[in-house]
Each structure stands twice: as C-alpha cells, then as structure tokens.
Coordinates of C-alpha atoms in Angstrom, one line a residue:
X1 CA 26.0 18.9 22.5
X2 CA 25.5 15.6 23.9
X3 CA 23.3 14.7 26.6
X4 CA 24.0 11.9 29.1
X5 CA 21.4 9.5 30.0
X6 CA 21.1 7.1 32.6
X7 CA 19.9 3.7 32.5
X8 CA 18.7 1.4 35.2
X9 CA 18.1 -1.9 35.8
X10 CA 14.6 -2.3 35.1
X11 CA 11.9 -4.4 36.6
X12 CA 12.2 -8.3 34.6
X13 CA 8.8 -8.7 36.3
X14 CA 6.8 -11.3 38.6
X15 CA 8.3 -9.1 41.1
X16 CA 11.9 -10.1 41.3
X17 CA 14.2 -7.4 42.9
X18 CA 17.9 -8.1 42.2
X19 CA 19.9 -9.4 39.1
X20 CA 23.5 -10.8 39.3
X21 CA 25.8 -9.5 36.6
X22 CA 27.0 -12.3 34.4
X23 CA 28.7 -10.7 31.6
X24 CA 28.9 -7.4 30.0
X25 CA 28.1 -6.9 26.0
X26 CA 29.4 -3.8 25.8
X27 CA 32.7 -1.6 27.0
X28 CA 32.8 2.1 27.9
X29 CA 33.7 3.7 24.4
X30 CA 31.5 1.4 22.8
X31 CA 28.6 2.9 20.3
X32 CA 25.3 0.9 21.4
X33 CA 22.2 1.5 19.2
X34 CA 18.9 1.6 20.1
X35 CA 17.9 -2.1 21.8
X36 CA 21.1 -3.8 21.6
X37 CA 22.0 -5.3 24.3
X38 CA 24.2 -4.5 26.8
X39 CA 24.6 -7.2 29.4
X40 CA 23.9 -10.8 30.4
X41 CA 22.1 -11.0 34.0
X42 CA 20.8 -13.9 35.7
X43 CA 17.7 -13.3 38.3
X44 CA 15.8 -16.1 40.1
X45 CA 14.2 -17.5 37.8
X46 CA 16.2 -17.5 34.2
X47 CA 19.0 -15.1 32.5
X48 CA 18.3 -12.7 30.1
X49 CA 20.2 -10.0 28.3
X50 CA 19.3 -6.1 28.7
X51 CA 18.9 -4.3 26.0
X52 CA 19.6 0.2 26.4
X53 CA 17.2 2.1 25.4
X54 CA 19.2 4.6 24.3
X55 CA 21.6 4.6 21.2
X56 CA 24.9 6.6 21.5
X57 CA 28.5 6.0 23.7
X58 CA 28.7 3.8 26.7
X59 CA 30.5 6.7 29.2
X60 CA 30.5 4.2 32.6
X61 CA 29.3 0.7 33.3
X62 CA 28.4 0.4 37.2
X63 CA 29.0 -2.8 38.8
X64 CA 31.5 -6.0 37.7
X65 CA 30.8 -9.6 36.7
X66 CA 29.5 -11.1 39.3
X67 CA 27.7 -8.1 41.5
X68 CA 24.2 -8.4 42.7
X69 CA 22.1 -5.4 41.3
X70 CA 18.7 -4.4 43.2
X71 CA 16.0 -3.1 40.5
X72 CA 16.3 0.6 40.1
X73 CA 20.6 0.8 40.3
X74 CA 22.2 2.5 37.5
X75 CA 23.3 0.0 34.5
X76 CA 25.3 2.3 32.8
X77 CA 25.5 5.7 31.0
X78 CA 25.2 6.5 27.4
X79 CA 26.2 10.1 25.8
X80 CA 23.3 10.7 23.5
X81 CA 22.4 13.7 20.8
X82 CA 26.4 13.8 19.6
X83 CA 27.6 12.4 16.1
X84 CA 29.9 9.2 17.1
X85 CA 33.8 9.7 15.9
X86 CA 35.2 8.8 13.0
X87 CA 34.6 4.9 12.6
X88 CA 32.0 4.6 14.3
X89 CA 28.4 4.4 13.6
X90 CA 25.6 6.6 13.8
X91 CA 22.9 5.4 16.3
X92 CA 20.3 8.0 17.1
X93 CA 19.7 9.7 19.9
X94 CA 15.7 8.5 20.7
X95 CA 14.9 5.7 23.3
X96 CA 12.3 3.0 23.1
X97 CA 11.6 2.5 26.1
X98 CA 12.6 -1.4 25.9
X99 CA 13.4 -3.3 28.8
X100 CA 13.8 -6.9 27.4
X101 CA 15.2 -8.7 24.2
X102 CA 12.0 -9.2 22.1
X103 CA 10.2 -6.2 23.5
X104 CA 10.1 -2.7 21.8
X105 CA 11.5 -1.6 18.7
X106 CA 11.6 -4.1 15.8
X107 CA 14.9 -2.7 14.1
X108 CA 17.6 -5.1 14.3
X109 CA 20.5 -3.6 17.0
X110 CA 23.7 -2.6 15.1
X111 CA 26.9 -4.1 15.3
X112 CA 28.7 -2.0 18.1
X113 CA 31.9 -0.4 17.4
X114 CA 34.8 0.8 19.5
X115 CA 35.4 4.3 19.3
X116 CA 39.4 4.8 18.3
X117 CA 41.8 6.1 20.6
X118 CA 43.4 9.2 19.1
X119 CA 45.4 9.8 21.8
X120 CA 47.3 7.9 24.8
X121 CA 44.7 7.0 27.6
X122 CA 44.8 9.3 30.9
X123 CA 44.7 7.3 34.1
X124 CA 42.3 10.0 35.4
X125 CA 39.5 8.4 33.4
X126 CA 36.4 6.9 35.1
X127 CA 36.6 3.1 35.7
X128 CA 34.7 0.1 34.0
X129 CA 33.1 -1.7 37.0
X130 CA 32.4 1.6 39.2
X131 CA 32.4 4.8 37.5
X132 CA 32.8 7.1 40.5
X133 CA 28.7 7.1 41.5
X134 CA 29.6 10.7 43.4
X135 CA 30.4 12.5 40.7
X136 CA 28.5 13.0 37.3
X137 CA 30.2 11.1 33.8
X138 CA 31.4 13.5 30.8
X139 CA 29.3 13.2 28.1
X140 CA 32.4 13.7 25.5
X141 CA 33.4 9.8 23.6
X142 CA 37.1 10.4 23.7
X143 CA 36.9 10.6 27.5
X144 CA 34.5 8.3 28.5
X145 CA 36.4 5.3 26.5
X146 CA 39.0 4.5 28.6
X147 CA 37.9 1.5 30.9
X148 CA 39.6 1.0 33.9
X149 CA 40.4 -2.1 35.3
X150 CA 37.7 -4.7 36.0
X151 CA 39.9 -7.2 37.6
X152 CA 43.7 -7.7 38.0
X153 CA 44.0 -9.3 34.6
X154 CA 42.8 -6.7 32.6
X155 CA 44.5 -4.2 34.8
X156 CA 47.7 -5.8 33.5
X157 CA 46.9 -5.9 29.9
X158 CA 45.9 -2.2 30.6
X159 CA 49.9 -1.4 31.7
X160 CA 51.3 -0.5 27.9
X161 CA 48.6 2.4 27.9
X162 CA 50.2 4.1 25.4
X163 CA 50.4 1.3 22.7
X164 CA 47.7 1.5 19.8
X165 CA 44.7 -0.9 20.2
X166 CA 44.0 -3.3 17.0
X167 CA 40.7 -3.4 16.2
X168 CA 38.9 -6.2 13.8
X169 CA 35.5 -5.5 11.9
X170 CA 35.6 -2.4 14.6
X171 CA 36.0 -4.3 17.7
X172 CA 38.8 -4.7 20.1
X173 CA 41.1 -7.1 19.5
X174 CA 42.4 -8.2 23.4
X175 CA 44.9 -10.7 24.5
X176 CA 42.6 -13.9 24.9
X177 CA 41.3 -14.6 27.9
X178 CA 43.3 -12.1 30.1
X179 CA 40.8 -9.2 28.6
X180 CA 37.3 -10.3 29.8
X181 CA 35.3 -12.7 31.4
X182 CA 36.8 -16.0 32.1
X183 CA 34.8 -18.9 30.2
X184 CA 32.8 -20.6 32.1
X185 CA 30.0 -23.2 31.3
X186 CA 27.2 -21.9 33.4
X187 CA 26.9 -18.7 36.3
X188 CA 27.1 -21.7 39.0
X189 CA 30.6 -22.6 38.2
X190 CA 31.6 -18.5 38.4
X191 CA 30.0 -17.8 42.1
X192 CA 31.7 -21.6 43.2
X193 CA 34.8 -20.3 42.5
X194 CA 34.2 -16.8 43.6
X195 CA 32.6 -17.6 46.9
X196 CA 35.9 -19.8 47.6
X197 CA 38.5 -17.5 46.7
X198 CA 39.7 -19.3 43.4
X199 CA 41.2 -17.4 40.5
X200 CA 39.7 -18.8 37.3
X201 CA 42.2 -17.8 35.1
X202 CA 45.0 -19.7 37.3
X203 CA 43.0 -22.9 35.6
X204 CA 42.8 -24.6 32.2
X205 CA 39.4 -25.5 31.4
X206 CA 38.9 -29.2 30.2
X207 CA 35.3 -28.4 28.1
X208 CA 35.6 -27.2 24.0
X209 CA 38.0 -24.0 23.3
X210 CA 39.4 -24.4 27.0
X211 CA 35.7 -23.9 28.7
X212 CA 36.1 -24.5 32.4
X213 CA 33.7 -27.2 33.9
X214 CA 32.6 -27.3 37.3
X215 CA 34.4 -30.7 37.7
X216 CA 37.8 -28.4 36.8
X217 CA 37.0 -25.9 39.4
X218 CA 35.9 -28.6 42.2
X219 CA 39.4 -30.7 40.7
X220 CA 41.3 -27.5 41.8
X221 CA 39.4 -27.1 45.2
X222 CA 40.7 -30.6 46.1
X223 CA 43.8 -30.6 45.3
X224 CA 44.7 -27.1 47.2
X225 CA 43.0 -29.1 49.9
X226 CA 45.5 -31.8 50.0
X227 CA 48.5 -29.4 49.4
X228 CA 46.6 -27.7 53.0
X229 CA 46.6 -30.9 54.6
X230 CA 50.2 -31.7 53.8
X231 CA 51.6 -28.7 55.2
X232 CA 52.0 -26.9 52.2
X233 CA 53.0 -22.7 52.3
X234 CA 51.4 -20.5 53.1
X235 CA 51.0 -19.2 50.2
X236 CA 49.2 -22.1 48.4
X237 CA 45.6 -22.4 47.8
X238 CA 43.6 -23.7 50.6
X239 CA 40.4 -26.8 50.2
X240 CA 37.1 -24.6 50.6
X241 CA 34.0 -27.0 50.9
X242 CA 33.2 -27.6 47.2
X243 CA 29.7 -26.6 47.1
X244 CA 27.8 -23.3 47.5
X245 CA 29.0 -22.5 51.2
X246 CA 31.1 -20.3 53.3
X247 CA 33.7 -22.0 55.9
X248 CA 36.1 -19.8 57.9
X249 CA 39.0 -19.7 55.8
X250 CA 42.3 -21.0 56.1
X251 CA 45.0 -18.9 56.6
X252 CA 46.5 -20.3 53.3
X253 CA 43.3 -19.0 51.8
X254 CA 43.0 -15.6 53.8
X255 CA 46.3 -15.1 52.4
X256 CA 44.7 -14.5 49.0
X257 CA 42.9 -11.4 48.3
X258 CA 39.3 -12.1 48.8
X259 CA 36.9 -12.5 46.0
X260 CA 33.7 -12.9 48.1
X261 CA 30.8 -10.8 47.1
X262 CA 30.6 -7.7 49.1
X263 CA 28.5 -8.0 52.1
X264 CA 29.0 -11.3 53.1
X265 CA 30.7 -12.7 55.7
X266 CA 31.9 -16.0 56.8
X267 CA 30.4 -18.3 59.7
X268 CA 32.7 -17.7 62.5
X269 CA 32.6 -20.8 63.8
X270 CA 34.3 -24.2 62.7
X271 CA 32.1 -26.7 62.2
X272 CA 29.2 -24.6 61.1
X273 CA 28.0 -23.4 57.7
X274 CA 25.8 -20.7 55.9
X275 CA 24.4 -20.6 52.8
X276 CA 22.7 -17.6 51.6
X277 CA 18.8 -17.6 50.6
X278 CA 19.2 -15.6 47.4
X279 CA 19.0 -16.4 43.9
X280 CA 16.7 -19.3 42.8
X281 CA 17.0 -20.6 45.9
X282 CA 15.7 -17.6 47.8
X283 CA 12.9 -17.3 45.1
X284 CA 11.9 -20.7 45.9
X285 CA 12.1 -20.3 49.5
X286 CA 9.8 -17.3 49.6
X287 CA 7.4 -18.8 46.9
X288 CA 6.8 -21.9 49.2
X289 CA 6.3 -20.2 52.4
X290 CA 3.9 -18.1 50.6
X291 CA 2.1 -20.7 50.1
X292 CA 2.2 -22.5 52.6
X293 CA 1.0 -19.3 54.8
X294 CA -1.6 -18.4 52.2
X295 CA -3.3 -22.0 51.2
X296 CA -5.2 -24.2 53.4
X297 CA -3.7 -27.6 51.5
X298 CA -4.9 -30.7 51.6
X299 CA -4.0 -34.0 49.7
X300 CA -5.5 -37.2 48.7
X301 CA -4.0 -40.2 46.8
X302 CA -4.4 -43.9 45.4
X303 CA -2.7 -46.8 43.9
X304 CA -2.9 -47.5 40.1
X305 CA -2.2 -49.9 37.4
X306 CA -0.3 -48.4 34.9
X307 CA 0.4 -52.0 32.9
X308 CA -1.7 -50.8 30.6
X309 CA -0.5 -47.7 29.6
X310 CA 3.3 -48.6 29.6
X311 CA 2.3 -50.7 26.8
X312 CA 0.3 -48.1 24.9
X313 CA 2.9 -45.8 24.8
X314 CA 5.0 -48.9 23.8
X315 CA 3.1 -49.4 20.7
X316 CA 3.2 -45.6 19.9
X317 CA 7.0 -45.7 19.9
X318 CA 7.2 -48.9 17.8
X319 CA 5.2 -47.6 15.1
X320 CA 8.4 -44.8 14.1
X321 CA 8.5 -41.1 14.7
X322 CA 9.5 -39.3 17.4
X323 CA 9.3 -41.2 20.7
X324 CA 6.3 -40.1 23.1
X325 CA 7.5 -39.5 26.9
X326 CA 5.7 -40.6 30.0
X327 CA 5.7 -37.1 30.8
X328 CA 3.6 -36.1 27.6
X329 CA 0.9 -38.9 28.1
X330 CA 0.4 -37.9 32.1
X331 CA -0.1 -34.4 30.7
X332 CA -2.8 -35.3 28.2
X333 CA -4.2 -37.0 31.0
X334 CA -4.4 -34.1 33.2
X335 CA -5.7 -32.1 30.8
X336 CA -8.4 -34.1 30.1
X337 CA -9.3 -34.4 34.0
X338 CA -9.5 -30.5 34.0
X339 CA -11.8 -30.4 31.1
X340 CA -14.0 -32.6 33.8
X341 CA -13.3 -31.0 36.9
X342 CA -12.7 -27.2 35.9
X343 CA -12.6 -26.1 39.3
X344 CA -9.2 -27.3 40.3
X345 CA -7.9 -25.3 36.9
X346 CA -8.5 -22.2 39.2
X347 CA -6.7 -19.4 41.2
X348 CA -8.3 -17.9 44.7
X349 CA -8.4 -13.6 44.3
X350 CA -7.9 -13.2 47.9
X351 CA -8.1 -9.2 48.0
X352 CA -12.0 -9.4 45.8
X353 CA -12.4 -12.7 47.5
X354 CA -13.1 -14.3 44.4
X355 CA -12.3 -18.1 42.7
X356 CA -11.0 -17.0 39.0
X357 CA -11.3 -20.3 36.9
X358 CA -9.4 -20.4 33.2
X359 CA -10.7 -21.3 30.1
X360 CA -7.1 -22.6 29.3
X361 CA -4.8 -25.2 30.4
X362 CA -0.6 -23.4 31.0
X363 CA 0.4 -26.7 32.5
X364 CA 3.7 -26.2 34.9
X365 CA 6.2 -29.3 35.6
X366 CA 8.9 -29.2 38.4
X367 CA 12.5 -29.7 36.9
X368 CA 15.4 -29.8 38.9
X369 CA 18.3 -28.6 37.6
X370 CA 21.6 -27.2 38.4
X371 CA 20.0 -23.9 39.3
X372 CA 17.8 -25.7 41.7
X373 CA 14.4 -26.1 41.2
X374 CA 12.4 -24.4 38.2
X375 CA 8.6 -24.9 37.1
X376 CA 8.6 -24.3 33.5
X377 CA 5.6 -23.9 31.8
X378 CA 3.8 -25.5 28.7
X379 CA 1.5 -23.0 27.4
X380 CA -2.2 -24.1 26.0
X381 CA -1.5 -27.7 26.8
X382 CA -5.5 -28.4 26.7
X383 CA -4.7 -27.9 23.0
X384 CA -1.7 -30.4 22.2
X385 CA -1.5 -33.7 21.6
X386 CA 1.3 -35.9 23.0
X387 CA 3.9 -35.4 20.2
X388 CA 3.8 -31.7 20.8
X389 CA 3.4 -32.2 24.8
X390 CA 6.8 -34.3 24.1
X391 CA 8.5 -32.0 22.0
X392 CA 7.6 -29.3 24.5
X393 CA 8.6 -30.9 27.5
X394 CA 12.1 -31.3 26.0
X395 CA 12.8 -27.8 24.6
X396 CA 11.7 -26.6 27.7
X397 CA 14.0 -29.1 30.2
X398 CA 17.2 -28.4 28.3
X399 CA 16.8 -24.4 28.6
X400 CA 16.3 -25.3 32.6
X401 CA 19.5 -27.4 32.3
X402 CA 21.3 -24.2 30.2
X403 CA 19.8 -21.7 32.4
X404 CA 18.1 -19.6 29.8
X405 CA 14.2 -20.1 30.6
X406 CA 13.0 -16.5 29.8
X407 CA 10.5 -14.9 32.5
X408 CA 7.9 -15.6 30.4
X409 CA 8.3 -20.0 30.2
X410 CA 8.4 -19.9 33.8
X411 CA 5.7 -17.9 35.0
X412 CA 1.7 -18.0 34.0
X413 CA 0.6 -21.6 35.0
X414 CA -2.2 -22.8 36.1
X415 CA -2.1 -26.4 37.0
X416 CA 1.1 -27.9 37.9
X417 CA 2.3 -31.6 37.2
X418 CA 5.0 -32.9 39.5
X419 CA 7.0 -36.2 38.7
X420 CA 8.6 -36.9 41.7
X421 CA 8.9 -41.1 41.1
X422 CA 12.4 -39.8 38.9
X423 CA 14.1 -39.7 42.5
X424 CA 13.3 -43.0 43.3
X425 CA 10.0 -42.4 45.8
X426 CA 6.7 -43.5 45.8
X427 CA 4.7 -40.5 47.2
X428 CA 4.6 -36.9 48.3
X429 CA 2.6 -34.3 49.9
X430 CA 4.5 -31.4 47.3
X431 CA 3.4 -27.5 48.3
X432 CA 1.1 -25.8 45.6
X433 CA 2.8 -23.8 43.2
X434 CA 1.2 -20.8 44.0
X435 CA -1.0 -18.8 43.6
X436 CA -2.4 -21.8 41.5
X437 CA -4.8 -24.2 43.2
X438 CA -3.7 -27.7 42.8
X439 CA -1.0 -29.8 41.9
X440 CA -0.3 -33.8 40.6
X441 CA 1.9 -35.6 42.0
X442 CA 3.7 -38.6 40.0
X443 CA 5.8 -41.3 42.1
X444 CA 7.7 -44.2 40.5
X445 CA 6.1 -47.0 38.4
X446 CA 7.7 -50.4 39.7
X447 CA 6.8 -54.0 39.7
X448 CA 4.8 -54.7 43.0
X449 CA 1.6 -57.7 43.7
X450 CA -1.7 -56.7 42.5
X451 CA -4.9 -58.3 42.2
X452 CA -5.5 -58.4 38.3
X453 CA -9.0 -60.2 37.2
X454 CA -9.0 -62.0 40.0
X455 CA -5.9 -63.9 40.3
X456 CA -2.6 -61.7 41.8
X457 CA -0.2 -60.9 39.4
X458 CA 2.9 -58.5 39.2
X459 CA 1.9 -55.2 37.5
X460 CA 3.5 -52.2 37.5
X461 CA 2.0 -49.7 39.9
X462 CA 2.7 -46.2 40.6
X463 CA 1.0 -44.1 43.5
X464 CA -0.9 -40.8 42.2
X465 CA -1.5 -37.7 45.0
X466 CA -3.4 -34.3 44.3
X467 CA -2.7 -31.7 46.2
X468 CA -5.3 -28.8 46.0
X469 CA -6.7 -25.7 47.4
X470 CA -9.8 -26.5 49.4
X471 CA -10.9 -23.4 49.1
X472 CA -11.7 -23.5 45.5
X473 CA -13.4 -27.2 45.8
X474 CA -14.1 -29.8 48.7
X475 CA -13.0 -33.5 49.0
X476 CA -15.5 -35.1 46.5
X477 CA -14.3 -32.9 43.5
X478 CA -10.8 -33.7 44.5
X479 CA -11.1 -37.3 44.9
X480 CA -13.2 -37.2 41.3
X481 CA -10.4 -36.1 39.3
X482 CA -7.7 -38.0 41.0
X483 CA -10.1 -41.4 40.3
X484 CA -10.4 -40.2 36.8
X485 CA -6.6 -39.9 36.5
X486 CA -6.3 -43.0 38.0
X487 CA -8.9 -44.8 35.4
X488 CA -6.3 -43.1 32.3
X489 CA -3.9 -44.4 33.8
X490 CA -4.8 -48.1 34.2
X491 CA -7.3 -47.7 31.1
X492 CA -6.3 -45.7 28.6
X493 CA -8.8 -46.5 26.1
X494 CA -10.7 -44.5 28.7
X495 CA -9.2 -41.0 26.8
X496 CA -10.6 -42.0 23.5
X497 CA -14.3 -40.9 24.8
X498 CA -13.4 -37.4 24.8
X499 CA -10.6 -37.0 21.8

C-alpha cells in the first residue's frame, strides 16, 4: 500500500528563512524519482531548484508561483511504496535525504512522466496550488492527478474535463502558454507585474519565443497610465508606479481582481510609498545593520598613481589572449597585501572571544545587479593569477546579472574588494561585509594634476580606502597594507618581488 510522505522546504543555509516560488517542475500526477527536482525558488541571495527526496506520485503541490514559503512549510506530497500505473516509471520508494541539486545521491533523476487518465477528472479532487492543508492527501495516483486550477488560465483550459490529454515522450502536451507559467526573463519582471495588478498573459513578449522583458511590462504600465489619465473606463488598466512599490490603486485598477501577494497591503495615503524589506533587499538590509551594530569600523585612505599600471595591463592585452580586467589586477594586488598583513584576512569569534585568521584568500566583490546588490565570491584567490582572477570575475558577474549564484558562490569570504569608481565617485566609507574584517574600497581612475618627478603632470589617479575591523588590528597595520596597495598600484614592478 502506498505511503504518503511529506516534504518541506528545507533549510538552503546561511540562515535564510523564506523562498519565493518561481516555477514548478513537476504537476500532481507526476512520477518524480529520487532527487529530481521539483521546483525553481529564489531566496535572498540566488535561485536554486529543489530536488524531493522521495521517488513516487506528486499527490498535492502547496503554494502557487509566486508565494513566499517560510523554511519548514510543506512543498508537496509524494505517494511512495506503490508500483506507478501503466506508463509510467518505476522510481523507488527510499529517500536520500537531499536538499539541494548537487547534494546526495549520484544517480541521475529520471525523466518524469504523467500518469494517464483512465477516467474523466472529478471536480472533487485536491487542487494544484493549495491542496486543502486541513485534511490529509490520498495516497492512490489516479486520484491525486488531477490538478486544480493554478490561475484563471489554466482553470479555463481545465473546462473540457472530460476530453483525453495528449501526451509526448510521456509529458503533457498543454495549450501553449495558457497551461503554465507565463515566460518571463527574470523573477523581477513576474513580482513587477504582480505587485501592480498586470495580467502577463494579456501581453506579447518582445524577447526570443515571445519572452516578456521588463521594458514590455513597464511599456504596458504606461500606457494604461495614459488611457487613466484620459478618462478612459473603468474598466481599463490603471498606471501603477513602474518600480517595486505599492500606490493606493486606482479605481480602474481596484476594478481588477487583485494579484498582490497575500498579506500586503497598500499605503493608504496618496503621496506616500512602501516598499517591502524582503528578498535580497531585506537580506542586505539586516546583513549591514549587523554589522554596523557588531563592528567598531574605522577607515583610512590615500591618493595613488595608477599611470603605471594602466599601461601594464595595456601591454598585457596587446600581446593576444584573453584580455586582463582592472578588476583581476586589483585582486592580485590585494592578495598579495594579505600575504603581508595576515591580520586583516581575519574574522572576530565574538561568543570564544577569539580573532580566527585564514590560511586562504575567498576574495568577495560587490556587484550590483538587477536583484540589488550581491557579493559573489572567488574562491582561493591567493592561488590565481590574473587570467584566472579575470575569467572568474566574469563567470561569476553574469550568474549575478541571470540570478542563479548558488548559496555557495556567495557566501564564505574573507576579504572583500569593492569597486565603487564604476558609479562615477571618488571615495567611500562602504560597511564591512560581515562577519569578515575589512574591506577595499576602489573609486574611479581619472585624469587630475600630480606632481610626477618633480615637475606637475596629468596622471591618472584614483583614491584607495580600507575599511577594517579595529578589533582584529590597530591603525599602523591598516595604514601598512593600504600604503602597500597603493605602491602596486603606482609601481607594479613592485609585485614581481614576491611572484
């Protein structure tokens, strides 16, 4: 007899607490083996998929696209122990206890097949999204695999319930786009639109296969602003702000049925606006009060000349090969002041009341991206040279623009590198990524006086700050590694005593 078996959202680690549901893998009927994924979630930090432990029937799903999941809430439930129906594949009934994609069993996940209907679907059976939480899900296949709706669309494509469903290679074969999630290019473009009350599937996507860009939904914001404006019915889409805030609605958009997440409410005011901490942005928000609460800071900077190494990494490029970022040679730099001055290359144990110093460099860099801010990290840095650093850098930059950083590329570091001149600026006093102890700042390199072997000249200068824990070092370690940086950076030649 089968046996059904919970699973939960598990824990994706550095102690995040909720994951928004971004796209289900898997529909109820569906056999999952062991591991395969089941959906797409995005936490604070990066979006992952969730493999099941279990191998058997999805019988209920809990929660639609777009609902925020604390750690701990049921996932979904699969019927476990009972030989699949005819067509479908034989999974196993053990668990591995796996909680993310590259963790736990090394078998490769099956390919997932709908379990046929042999019979008309009964309008009794437990919905997709919510699965009726008060009472306990059937463990029998035929039962448990007929979804209910998940949104109006489907609900529609659902009305022939009696026709057969096609199936190819053994998955359903739906109606396009009305059966599913809408595509979209990134998570951002999804809560935009929900959080203003837009239907995705009213619009035609302008990206490849009819992908909808964030230009196409802010396109569609504006112009149901103007049709507002003009007077337009009342039952015309309304202009909400076209960024991640809540304005009392118009009556043209109250009109609509509301597609705000539940819990929320709107700022009752006119004139005011509210946007909620959560998601990267809350992460960030509580990381840097943290820190600021927890670290006596302190910050020291000076002028450099980096002439001198704009040209070297001139003639590096010139000579063929992949091109070497400034990025990459400011890293080798850094890496090379920590060999000197260990101590900033440290964390503070506050609970033993101890200074842990690494043997290894996991050098951190601030990228901002869609997303907001993220602090990917390049592990063993100490250990690559500035092709790899480069190469690194890159991979690392265009799964922050994407928004698939794992958990593990954003967390570990222990020295962070901050590049703030790409905005324009000179200097900064940034907040230590913590818990590590110290962070270099970067502003922008631009042509400005300077006194260059005794006569002035123009040279291209750029302003250098260090930001560091003093409890892990006082001023005159500080100021020595920031004066090393300093002598890289105007001297490069200066590197080649310790390569």
């Amino acid at each position: 007899m089968a046996q059904v078996l919970e699973f939960k959202l598990p824990d994706l680690g550095e102690g995040l607490t909720e994951a928004e549901i971004v796209r289900w893998l898997v529909e109820v009927g569906d056999v999952v083996a062991i591991d395969q994924p089941v959906v797409e979630v995005e936490t604070a930090k990066a979006m992952v998929e969730v493999p099941c432990p279990y191998g058997g029937v999805v019988t209920a799903r809990f929660g639609e696209e777009g609902t925020e999941l604390p750690v701990g809430a049921p996932l979904i439930t699969v019927a476990v122990g009972e030989r699949p129906a005819s067509g479908a594949e034989d999974t196993g009934s053990g668990g591995s206890g796996n909680v993310l994609v590259g963790y736990g069993t090394s078998e490769a996940p099956a390919r997932r097949r709908r379990v046929r209907q042999d019979r008309p679907l009964s309008g009794a059976s437990a919905t997709a999204g919510g699965a009726d939480r008060a009472g306990s899900p059937t463990g029998r296949a035929d039962a448990a695999a007929a979804p209910g709706p998940v949104s109006p669309a489907r609900a529609q494509a659902q009305a022939g319930i009696g026709a057969p469903v096609a199936t190819v290679n053994g998955q359903a074969n739906g109606s396009g786009s009305a059966d599913g999630p809408v595509p979209v290019i990134s998570p951002l473009v999804r809560r935009l639109a929900r959080q203003n009350g837009l239907d995705l599937r009213e619009l035609t996507g302008s990206g490849p296969d009819g992908l909808i860009l964030r230009a196409d939904v802010e396109y569609a914001l504006r112009a149901a602003g103007r049709q507002d404006t003009q007077g337009a019915p009342a039952g015309s889409p309304a202009a909400p702000h076209p960024h991640e805030v809540r304005h009392t609605p118009s009556p043209a958009l109250a009109s609509r049925p509301s597609a705000a997440v539940p819990g929320e409410t709107r700022a009752p005011l006119t004139g005011e606006t509210r946007t909620p901490l959560k998601g990267i942005r809350g992460a960030v928000a509580d990381k840097l009060a943290r820190s600021r609460r927890e670290i006596p800071d302190a910050t020291c900077w000076v002028d450099a000349d980096a002439t001198e190494l704009m040209r070297a990494r001139a003639a590096m490029n010139a000579v063929g090969g992949p091109k070497i970022s400034l990025l990459a040679l400011l890293a080798r730099i850094c890496t090379a002041a920590l060999a000197r001055f260990p101590e900033l290359n440290s964390t503070v144990d506050a609970q033993a009341r101890e200074i842990v110093q690494f043997d290894h460099v996991h050098l951190g860099f601030a990228a901002q991206t869609d997303r907001g801010l993220v602090v990917p990290v390049v592990r063993d840095a100490h250990a690559r040279d500035a092709e790899s650093l480069t190469a690194e850098f890159a991979r690392l930059t265009e799964a922050g623009r994407t928004g698939t950083l794992t958990p593990g590329e954003l967390t570990g570091g222990t020295f962070t590198l901050n590049n703030y001149g790409v905005f324009g600026v000179d200097g900064s006093t940034p907040i230590i990524n913590h818990p590590e102890a110290a962070m270099l700042g970067v502003g922008r390199i631009v042509p400005k006086p300077w006194v260059h072997e005794g006569e002035l000249a123009v040279r291209q200068v750029v302003q250098l700050s260090l930001t560091f824990d003093h409890r892990v070092c006082d001023g005159g370690v500080a100021g020595g590694f920031l004066r090393y940086v300093a002598d890289c950076v105007e001297q490069p030649a200066v590197l080649l005593r310790t390569l």
